[in-house]
């Protein structure tokens, strides 16, 4: 009886507590809950929300398959010097940590949340991950093509689906925040991260970014994650192509190239933004108040929260040398507009003191913390933060079908001499397959865990199931192609009817082998890495057709392939179904449809190369090699021919009204085709120099064999605008040429 009474009193007490603590009441508006919780927090708890750490397993060098059971006994204090697992646990309990990244698996996610639930205010943790092409860093999650391949599809609906599947797989496993989309505009192929981008066109990048934000954020509550637009801003044309290198950027370039994609995702409601590593015009982005306040919040209208990039706050001191101590660095960053520090000790500790001393205004803390809490409430974390490991269901049939579709649509056919592809009469053919990317997980791209072998269909797997008598030779990796590999290639190519060389890059983090692309793996030279061109030459010398397949996240100056190969497929980093998608194309079950979202220069020395250059860019020529592009933005063939005709556009441009562009498209082949229509605009004469042409719209159309479809596309008025000499965005009077395929027509603002 006494026991029952006590339980009754506890229950009443809890009910009273729930009632008295507004922030725990899900029926109240988010803003009321945020204000209530904020009013209860100590300064330490507030700064704790701005503090992120890496997960415990990562700290201890454990893998995701290591159990959490005895994590407290792993107490190496090396990753965070002097700090072990138990110290971090104490910090979570005290409310001094609000977020984690690099958490390894659902058990660890739950483990951390259970500790946070023991803290005074029970504020759930935000668990973040670089889930940039699926929840790919999670073992057993669906791995989609990397963003450059997604951009090649020009299919925003597909990309939105990829993002929403990613969000779903993240939430099922206890993660809530993806460091994606990367809306950097690709401008330098030496930069190893190009595969993380949606290419070189600011409009395309913005549209793809928007699609991802929608897919991540606009699902059912329990299947949504926070998106993070990165990296703010202009880090993707670093000096010398080296990640982190400074950028000096004009106001015009900011307005025309670097900011528009951010504007697009902010209009779509992106919840968070990540600052960029580098210094822009002499001020590191992490301490750049003009960027983080004036441009981002005031001009672009962003109202979420800003996270620093990995260790970049402390680098204000250690690398950029604009702060004489970590304490100064923290203050500069927070006062400039950084809301969460990725990651580690030293931030919380010095920040609390500096707020108390009045060096950081409490208002700044309030803005940061309320925004973080607001998003935790919106995600429903206060109601349900633990996930059920036994119901986790990754790689659903739908997810796999979308991953395959994306891989098929992303691959770009760049050459097909004498219609060597698709292969017919398979049974009679002797096929030889080799190359450093023929049979490994390079197809997954950067930002992916090593996945189980039976999850990933390599090119070898797919070809072998197509033709069991296939001749395969395992040559060395990118930096270890030997004389024997080259001789063997020549010999076996001569004994076959056709050779497939699978070349390109190795972006894989999870192997000990040399990485040739990916984050912090930049190249001074964009030719194929190592001796891969010698493989092409050797196979060609054998006198039989050679098909070159490139698995890579970035343009390579594939001059040798262009000259000698009969066919080239640029497959990007196609994800777990890469092998199957490629086989579908090679063996004629899918008509290739990808188009390049980035221009390929002829050589490293001709960088940067992009199609939307100003008129004088190629007025003069180099004296030592031909000038120009190897392949331009938008290149990409089908097995069939699509013919455009009858372009008609509105003759007159009227204020704020879209322009109608009408034409017909005909598929004159015997395979269905998924055509990407690209519509460009060129300002004939203007008060400032403008690009020779700019992508104004893109549109997908499915055409059956011999089918003609009429198409109408509306180009928004803004697509005709420019930034004038006073840096005002205006549409000037005069004529504009609209370009669709080989057709041109003129519209005019009178
Ligand atoms: C990258 C970010 C990434 C972060 C966390 C950094 O090195 O620049 O894009 O989100 O690491 O993994």
PDB file of C-alpha atoms and ligand atoms in Angstrom, residues 101 130 137 179 193 196 230-231 274 277 309-310 342 447 519-520, ligand 1:
ATOM      1  CA  UNK A 101      29.134  13.895 -35.538  1.00  0.00           C
ATOM      2  CA  UNK A 130      27.966  13.689 -43.987  1.00  0.00           C
ATOM      3  CA  UNK A 137      28.794   6.350 -44.260  1.00  0.00           C
ATOM      4  CA  UNK A 179      25.991  18.062 -43.927  1.00  0.00           C
ATOM      5  CA  UNK A 193      36.085  17.571 -53.905  1.00  0.00           C
ATOM      6  CA  UNK A 196      30.626  16.536 -54.095  1.00  0.00           C
ATOM      7  CA  UNK A 230      27.889  24.354 -47.618  1.00  0.00           C
ATOM      8  CA  UNK A 231      30.504  25.730 -47.833  1.00  0.00           C
ATOM      9  CA  UNK A 274      28.343  25.523 -42.930  1.00  0.00           C
ATOM     10  CA  UNK A 277      37.546  26.526 -44.704  1.00  0.00           C
ATOM     11  CA  UNK A 309      33.587  23.310 -40.584  1.00  0.00           C
ATOM     12  CA  UNK A 310      35.875  20.682 -39.058  1.00  0.00           C
ATOM     13  CA  UNK A 342      32.548  21.449 -35.064  1.00  0.00           C
ATOM     14  CA  UNK A 447      31.976  10.039 -48.159  1.00  0.00           C
ATOM     15  CA  UNK A 519      38.442  15.533 -49.906  1.00  0.00           C
ATOM     16  CA  UNK A 520      42.019  16.690 -49.346  1.00  0.00           C
TER      17      UNK A 520
HETATM   18  C1  LIG B   1      34.410  19.016 -44.634  1.00  0.00           C
HETATM   19  C2  LIG B   1      32.919  19.206 -44.467  1.00  0.00           C
HETATM   20  C3  LIG B   1      32.354  18.055 -43.668  1.00  0.00           C
HETATM   21  C4  LIG B   1      33.080  17.983 -42.345  1.00  0.00           C
HETATM   22  C5  LIG B   1      32.556  16.906 -41.415  1.00  0.00           C
HETATM   23  C6  LIG B   1      35.101  18.746 -43.325  1.00  0.00           C
HETATM   24  O1  LIG B   1      36.431  18.400 -43.500  1.00  0.00           O
HETATM   25  O2  LIG B   1      34.947  20.172 -45.239  1.00  0.00           O
HETATM   26  O3  LIG B   1      32.297  19.318 -45.713  1.00  0.00           O
HETATM   27  O4  LIG B   1      30.984  18.237 -43.495  1.00  0.00           O
HETATM   28  O5  LIG B   1      34.452  17.732 -42.594  1.00  0.00           O
HETATM   29  O6  LIG B   1      32.877  15.654 -41.833  1.00  0.00           O
END
